PDB file of C-alpha atoms and ligand atoms in Angstrom:
ATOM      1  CA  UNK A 196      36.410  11.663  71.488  1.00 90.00           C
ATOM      2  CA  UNK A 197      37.841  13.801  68.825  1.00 96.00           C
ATOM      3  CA  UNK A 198      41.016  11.397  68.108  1.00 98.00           C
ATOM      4  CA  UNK A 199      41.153   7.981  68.063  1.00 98.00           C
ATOM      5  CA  UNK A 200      45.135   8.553  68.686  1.00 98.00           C
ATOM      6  CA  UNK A 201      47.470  11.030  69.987  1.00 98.00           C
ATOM      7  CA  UNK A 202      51.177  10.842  69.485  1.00 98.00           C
ATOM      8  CA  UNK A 203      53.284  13.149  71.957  1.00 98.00           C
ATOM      9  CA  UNK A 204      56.887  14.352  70.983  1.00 98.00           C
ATOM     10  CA  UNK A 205      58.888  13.766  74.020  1.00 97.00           C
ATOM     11  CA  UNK A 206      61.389  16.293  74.350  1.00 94.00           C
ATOM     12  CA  UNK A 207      60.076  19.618  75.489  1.00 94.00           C
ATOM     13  CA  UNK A 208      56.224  17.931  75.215  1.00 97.00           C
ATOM     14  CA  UNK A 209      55.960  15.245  77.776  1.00 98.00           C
ATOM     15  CA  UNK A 210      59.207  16.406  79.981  1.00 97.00           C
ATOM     16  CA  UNK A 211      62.500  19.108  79.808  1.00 94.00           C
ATOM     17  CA  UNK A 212      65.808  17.409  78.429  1.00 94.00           C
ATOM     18  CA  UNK A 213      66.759  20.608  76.268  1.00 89.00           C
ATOM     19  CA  UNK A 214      68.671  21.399  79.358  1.00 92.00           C
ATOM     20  CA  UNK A 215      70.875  18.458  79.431  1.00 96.00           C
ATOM     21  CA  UNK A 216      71.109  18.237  75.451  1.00 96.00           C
ATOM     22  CA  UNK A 217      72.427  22.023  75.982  1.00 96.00           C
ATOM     23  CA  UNK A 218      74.557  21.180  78.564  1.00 97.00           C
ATOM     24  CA  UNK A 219      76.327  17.968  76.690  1.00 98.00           C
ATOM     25  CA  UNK A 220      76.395  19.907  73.558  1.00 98.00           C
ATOM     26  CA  UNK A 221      77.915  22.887  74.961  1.00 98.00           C
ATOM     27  CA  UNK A 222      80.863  21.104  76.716  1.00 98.00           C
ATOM     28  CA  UNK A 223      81.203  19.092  73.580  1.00 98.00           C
ATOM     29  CA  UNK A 224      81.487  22.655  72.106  1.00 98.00           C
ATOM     30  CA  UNK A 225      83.789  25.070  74.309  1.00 98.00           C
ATOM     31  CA  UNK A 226      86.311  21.395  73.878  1.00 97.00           C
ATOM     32  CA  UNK A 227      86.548  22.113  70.131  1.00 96.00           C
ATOM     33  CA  UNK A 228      86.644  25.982  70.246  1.00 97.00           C
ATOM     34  CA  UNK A 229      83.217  26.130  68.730  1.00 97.00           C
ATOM     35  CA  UNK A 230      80.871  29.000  69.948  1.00 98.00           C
ATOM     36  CA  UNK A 231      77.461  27.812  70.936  1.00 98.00           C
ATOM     37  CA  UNK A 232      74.554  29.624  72.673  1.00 96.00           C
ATOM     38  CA  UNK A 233      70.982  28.473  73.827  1.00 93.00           C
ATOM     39  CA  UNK A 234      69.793  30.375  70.430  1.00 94.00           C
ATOM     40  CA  UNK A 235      71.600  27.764  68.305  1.00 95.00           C
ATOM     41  CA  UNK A 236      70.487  25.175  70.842  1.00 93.00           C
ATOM     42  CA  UNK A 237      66.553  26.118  69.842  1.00 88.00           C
ATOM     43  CA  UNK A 238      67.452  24.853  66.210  1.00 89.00           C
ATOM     44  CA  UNK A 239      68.071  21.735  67.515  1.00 92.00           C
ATOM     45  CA  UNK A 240      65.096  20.727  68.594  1.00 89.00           C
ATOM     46  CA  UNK A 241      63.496  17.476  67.028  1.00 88.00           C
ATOM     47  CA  UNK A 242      66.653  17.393  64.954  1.00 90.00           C
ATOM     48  CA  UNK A 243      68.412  14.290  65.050  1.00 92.00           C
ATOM     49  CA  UNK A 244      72.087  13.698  66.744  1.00 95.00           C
ATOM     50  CA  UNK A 245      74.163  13.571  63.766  1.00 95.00           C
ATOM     51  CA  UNK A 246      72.078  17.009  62.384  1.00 94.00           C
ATOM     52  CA  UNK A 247      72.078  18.638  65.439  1.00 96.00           C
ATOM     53  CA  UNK A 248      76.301  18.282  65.202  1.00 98.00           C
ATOM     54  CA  UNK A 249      76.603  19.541  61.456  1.00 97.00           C
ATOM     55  CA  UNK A 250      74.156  22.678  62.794  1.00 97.00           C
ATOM     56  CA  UNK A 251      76.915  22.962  65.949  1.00 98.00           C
ATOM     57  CA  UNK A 252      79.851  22.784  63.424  1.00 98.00           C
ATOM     58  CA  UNK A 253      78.317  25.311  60.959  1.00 97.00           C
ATOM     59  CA  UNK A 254      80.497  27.581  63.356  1.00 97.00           C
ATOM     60  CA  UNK A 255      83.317  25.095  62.803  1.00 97.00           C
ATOM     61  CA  UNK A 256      86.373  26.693  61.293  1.00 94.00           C
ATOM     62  CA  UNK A 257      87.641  23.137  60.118  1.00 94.00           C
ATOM     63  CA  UNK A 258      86.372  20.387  58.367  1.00 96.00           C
ATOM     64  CA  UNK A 259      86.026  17.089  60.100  1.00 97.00           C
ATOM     65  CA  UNK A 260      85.827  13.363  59.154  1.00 97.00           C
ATOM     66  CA  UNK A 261      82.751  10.905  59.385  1.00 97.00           C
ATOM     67  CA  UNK A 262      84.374   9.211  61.694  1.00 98.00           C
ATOM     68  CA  UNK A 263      85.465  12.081  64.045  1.00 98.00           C
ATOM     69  CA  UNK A 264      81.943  13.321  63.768  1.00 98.00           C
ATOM     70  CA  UNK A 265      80.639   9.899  64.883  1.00 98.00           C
ATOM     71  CA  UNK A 266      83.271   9.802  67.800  1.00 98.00           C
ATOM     72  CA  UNK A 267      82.047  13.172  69.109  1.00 98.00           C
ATOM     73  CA  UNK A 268      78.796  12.595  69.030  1.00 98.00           C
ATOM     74  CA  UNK A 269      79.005   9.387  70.907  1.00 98.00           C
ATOM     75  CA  UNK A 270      80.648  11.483  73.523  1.00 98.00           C
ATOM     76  CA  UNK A 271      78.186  13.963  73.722  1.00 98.00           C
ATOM     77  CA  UNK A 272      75.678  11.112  73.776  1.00 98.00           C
ATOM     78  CA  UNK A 273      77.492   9.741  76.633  1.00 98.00           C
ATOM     79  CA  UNK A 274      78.012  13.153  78.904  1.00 98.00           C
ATOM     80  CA  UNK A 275      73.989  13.350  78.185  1.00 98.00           C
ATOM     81  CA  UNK A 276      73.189  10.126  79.504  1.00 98.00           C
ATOM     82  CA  UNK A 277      75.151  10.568  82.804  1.00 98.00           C
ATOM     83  CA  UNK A 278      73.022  14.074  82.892  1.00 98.00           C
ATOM     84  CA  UNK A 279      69.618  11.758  82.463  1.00 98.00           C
ATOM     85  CA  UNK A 280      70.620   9.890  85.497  1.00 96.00           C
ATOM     86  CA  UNK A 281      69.702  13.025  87.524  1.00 96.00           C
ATOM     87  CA  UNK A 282      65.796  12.642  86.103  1.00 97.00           C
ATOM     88  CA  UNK A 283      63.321  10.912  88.043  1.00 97.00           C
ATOM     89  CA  UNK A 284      59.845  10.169  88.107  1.00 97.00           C
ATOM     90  CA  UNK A 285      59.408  14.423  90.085  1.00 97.00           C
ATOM     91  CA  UNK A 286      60.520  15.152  86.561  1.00 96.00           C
ATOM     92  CA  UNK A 287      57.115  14.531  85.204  1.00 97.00           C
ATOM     93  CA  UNK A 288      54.479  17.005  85.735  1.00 97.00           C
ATOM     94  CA  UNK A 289      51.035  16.631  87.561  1.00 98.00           C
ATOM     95  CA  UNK A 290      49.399  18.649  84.965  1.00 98.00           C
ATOM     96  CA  UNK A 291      51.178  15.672  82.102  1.00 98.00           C
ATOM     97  CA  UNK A 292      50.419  13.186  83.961  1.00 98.00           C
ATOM     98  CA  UNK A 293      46.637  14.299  84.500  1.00 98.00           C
ATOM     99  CA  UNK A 294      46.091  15.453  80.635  1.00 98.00           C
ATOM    100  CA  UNK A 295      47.209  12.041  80.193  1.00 98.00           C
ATOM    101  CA  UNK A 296      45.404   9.591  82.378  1.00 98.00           C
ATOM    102  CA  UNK A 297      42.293  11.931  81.322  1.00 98.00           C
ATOM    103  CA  UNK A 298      43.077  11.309  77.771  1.00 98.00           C
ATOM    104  CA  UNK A 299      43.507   8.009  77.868  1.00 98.00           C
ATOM    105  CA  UNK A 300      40.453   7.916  79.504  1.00 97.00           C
ATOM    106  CA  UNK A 301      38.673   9.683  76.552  1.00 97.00           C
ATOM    107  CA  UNK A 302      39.137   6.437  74.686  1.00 97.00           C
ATOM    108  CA  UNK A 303      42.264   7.434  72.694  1.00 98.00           C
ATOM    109  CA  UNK A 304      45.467   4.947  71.974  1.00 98.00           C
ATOM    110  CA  UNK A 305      48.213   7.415  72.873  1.00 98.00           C
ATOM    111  CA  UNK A 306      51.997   6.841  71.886  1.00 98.00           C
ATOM    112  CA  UNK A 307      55.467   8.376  71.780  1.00 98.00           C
ATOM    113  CA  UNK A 308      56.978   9.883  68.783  1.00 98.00           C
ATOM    114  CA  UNK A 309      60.263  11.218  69.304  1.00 97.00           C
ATOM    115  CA  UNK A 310      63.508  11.483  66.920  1.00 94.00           C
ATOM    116  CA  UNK A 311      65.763  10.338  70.322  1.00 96.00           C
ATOM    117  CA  UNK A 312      67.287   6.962  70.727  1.00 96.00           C
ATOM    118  CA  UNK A 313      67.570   7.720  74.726  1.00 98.00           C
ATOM    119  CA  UNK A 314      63.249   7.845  74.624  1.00 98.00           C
ATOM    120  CA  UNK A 315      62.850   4.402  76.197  1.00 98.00           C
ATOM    121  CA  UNK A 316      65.587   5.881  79.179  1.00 98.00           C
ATOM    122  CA  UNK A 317      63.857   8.711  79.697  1.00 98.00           C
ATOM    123  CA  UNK A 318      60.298   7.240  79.730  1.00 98.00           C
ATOM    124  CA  UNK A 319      61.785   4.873  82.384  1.00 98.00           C
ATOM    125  CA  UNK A 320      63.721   7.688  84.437  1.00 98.00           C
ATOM    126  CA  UNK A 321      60.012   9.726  84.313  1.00 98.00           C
ATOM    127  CA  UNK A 322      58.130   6.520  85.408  1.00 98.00           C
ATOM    128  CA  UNK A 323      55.975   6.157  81.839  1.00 98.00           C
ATOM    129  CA  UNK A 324      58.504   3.096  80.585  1.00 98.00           C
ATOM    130  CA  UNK A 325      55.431   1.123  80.598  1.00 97.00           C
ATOM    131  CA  UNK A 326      52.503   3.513  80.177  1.00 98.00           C
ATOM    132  CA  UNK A 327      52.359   4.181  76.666  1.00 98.00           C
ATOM    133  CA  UNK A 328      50.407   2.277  73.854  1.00 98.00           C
ATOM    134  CA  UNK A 329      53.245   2.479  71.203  1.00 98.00           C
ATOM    135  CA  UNK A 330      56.450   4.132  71.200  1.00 98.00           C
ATOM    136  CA  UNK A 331      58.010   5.339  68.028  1.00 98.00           C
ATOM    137  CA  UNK A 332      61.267   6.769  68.106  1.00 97.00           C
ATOM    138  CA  UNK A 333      65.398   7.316  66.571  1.00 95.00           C
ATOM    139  CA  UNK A 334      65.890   3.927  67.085  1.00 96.00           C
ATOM    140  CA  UNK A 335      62.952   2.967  64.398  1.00 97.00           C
ATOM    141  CA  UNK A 336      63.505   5.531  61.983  1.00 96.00           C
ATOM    142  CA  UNK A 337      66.045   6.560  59.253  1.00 94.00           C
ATOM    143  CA  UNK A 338      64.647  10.199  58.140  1.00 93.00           C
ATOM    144  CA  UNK A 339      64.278  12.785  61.088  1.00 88.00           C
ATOM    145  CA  UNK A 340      61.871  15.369  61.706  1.00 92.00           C
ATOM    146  CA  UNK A 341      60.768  17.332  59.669  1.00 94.00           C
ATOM    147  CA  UNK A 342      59.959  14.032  57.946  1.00 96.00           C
ATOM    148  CA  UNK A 343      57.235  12.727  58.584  1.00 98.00           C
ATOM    149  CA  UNK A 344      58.560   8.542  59.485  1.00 98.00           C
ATOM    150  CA  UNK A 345      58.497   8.409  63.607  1.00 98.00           C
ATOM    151  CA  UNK A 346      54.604   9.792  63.405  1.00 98.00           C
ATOM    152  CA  UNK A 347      54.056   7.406  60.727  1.00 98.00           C
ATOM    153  CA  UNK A 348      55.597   5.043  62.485  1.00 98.00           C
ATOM    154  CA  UNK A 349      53.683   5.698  65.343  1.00 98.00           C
ATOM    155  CA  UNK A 350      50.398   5.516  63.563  1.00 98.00           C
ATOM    156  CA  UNK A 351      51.241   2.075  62.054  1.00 98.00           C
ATOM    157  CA  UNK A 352      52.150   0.785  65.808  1.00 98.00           C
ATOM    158  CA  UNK A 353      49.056   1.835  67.073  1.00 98.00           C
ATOM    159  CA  UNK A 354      46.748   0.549  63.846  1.00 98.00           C
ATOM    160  CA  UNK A 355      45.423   3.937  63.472  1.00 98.00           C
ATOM    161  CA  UNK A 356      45.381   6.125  60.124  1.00 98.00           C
ATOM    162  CA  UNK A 357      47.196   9.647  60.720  1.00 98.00           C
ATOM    163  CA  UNK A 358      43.959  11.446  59.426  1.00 98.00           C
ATOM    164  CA  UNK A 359      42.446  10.063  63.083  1.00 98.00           C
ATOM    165  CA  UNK A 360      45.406  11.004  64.782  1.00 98.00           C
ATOM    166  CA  UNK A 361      46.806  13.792  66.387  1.00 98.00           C
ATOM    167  CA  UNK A 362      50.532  14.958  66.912  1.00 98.00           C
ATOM    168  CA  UNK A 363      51.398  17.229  69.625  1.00 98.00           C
ATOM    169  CA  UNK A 364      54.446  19.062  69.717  1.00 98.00           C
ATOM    170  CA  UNK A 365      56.581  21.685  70.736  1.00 95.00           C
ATOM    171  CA  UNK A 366      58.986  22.294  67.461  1.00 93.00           C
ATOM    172  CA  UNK A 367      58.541  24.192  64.304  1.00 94.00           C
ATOM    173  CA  UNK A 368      60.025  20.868  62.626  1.00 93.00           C
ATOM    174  CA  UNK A 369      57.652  18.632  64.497  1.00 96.00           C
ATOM    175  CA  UNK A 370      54.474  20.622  63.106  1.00 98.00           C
ATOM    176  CA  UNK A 371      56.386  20.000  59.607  1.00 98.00           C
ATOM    177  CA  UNK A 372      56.357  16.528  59.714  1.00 98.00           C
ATOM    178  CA  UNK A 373      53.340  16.469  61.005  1.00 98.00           C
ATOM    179  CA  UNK A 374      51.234  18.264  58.212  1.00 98.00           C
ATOM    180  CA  UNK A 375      53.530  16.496  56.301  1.00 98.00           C
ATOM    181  CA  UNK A 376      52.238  12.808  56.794  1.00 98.00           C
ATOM    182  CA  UNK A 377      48.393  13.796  57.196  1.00 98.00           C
ATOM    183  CA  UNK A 378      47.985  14.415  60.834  1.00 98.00           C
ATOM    184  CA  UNK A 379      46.366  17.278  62.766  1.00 98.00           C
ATOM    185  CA  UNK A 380      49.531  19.048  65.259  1.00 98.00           C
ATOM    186  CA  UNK A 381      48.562  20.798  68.123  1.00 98.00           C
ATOM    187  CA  UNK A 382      51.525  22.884  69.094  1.00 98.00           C
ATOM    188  CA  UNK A 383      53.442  24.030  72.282  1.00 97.00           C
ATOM    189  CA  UNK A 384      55.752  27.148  73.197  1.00 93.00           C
ATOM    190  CA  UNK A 385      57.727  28.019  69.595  1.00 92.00           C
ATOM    191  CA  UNK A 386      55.076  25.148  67.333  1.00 96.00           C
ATOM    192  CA  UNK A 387      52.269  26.755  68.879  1.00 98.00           C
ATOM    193  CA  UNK A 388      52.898  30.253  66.164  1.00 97.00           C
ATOM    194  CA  UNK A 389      53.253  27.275  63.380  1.00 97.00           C
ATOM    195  CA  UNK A 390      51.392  28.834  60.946  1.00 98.00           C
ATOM    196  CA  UNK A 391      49.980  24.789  59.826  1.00 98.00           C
ATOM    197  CA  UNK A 392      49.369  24.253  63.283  1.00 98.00           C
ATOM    198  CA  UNK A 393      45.751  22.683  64.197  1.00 98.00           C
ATOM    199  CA  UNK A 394      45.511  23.995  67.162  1.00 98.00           C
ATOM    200  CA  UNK A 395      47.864  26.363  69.305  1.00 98.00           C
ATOM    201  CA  UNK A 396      48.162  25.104  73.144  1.00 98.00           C
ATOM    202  CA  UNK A 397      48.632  27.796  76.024  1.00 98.00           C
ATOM    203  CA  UNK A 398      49.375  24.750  77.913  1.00 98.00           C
ATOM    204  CA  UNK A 399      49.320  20.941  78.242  1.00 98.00           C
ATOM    205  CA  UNK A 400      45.873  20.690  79.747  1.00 98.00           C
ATOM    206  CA  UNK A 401      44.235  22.508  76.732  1.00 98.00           C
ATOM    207  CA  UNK A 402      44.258  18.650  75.598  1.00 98.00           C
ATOM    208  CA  UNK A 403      41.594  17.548  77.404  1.00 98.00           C
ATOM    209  CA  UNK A 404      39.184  20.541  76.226  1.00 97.00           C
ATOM    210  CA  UNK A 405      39.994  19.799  72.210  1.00 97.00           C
ATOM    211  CA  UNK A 406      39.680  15.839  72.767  1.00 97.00           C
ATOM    212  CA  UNK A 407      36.191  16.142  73.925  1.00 93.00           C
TER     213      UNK A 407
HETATM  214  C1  BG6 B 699      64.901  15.125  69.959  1.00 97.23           C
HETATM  215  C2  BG6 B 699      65.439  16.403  70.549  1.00 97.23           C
HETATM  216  O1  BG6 B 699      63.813  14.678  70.711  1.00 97.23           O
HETATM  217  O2  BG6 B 699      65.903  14.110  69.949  1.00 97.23           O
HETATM  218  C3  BG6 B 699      66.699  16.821  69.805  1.00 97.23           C
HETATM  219  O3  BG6 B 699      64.459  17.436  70.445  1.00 97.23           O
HETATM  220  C4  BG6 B 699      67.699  15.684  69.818  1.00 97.23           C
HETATM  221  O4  BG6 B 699      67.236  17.976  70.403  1.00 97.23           O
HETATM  222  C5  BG6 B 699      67.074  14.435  69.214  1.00 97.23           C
HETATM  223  O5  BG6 B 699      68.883  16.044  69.068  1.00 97.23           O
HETATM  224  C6  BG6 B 699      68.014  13.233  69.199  1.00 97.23           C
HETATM  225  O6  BG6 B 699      68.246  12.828  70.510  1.00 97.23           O
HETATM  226  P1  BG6 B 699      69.233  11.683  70.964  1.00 97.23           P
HETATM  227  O7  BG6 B 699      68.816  11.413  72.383  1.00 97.23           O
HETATM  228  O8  BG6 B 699      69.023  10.501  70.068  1.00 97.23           O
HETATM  229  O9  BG6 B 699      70.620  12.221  70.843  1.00 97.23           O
HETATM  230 MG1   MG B 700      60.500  18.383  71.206  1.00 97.23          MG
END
């Protein structure tokens, strides 16, 4: 056993909500007259709600409130949440689900560290509401990713030190808070060309092969 822990981003790691975060952000979008494409959605990724709206209204050819900003991004919170209804436990991969049983197995405490306040609906829609040892996420943190709180967080949770953890994820900003707070990142998709990153994944499974 390499790692005594293993913290998983959730978003794009453990399962695929960038669709419905496009989705909900785009209608939010075309309402206001804002453009917005799937390259601006990548910049988004491990950023928190309130960011990922001042990225969207970077495009924005008028200034808007605090309170305006709050009020859409509660509705974009809520279009996204009727979109999560949709997810179910087919949602989660047999190649996840595998790396993690097998992982778990390895001796390792794993946990969740994600910069969403949905994570505890969507672990329940994907059938993990109960399976992880920790789960660290927007709802216990104040800085997003690329700080480096929710893995900190999720260290603390699960007793561990972050030099004996290790944070898997598949954004740029995730490997940045990562190196950030001590902790080995293995990286996915974009995080995997991190040029910090511990080790690059060609897929999930790789896990099980670095773990040991
Ligand atoms: C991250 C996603 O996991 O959570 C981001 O990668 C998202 O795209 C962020 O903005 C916040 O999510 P939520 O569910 O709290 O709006
Ligand atoms: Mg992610």
């Amino acid at each position: 056993m390499r790692y005594q822990g293993i913290i998983f981003d959730l978003d794009g790691v453990i399962c695929f909500t960038d669709k419905y975060h496009y989705k909900a952000w785009k209608a939010l979008a075309d309402e206001i007259g804002v453009y917005f494409d799937e390259t601006i959605n990548n910049r988004l990724r491990g950023v928190s709600r309130m960011a990922s709206l001042d990225i969207i209204l970077e495009r924005s050819d008028r200034e808007y409130s605090q309170e305006e900003k709050e009020q859409m991004a509660a509705k974009k919170n809520g279009m996204y949440r009727e979109l999560l209804e949709q997810m179910t436990p087919a949602d989660l991969s047999d190649e996840v689900r595998e790396t993690l049983d097998a992982l778990r197995l390895s001796g390792a405490k794993l946990a969740i560290g994600s910069s969403s306040k949905n994570a505890k609906l969507i672990l329940n829609r994907i059938g993990l509401g109960e399976y992880f040892d920790a789960v660290s996420d927007g709802t216990n943190i104040t800085h997003s990713k690329p700080h480096p709180e929710v893995f900190l967080k999720g260290a603390e949770f699960l007793g561990l030190d972050p030099k004996d953890c290790l944070v898997v994820e598949d954004a740029l900003a995730g490997i940045d808070a990562a190196v950030a707070g001590g902790f080995d990142g293995a990286g996915i998709g974009e995080a995997a060309t991190h040029e910090k990153v511990t080790w690059p994944l060609k897929t999930f499974a790789d896990l099980k092969e670095i773990q040991g």
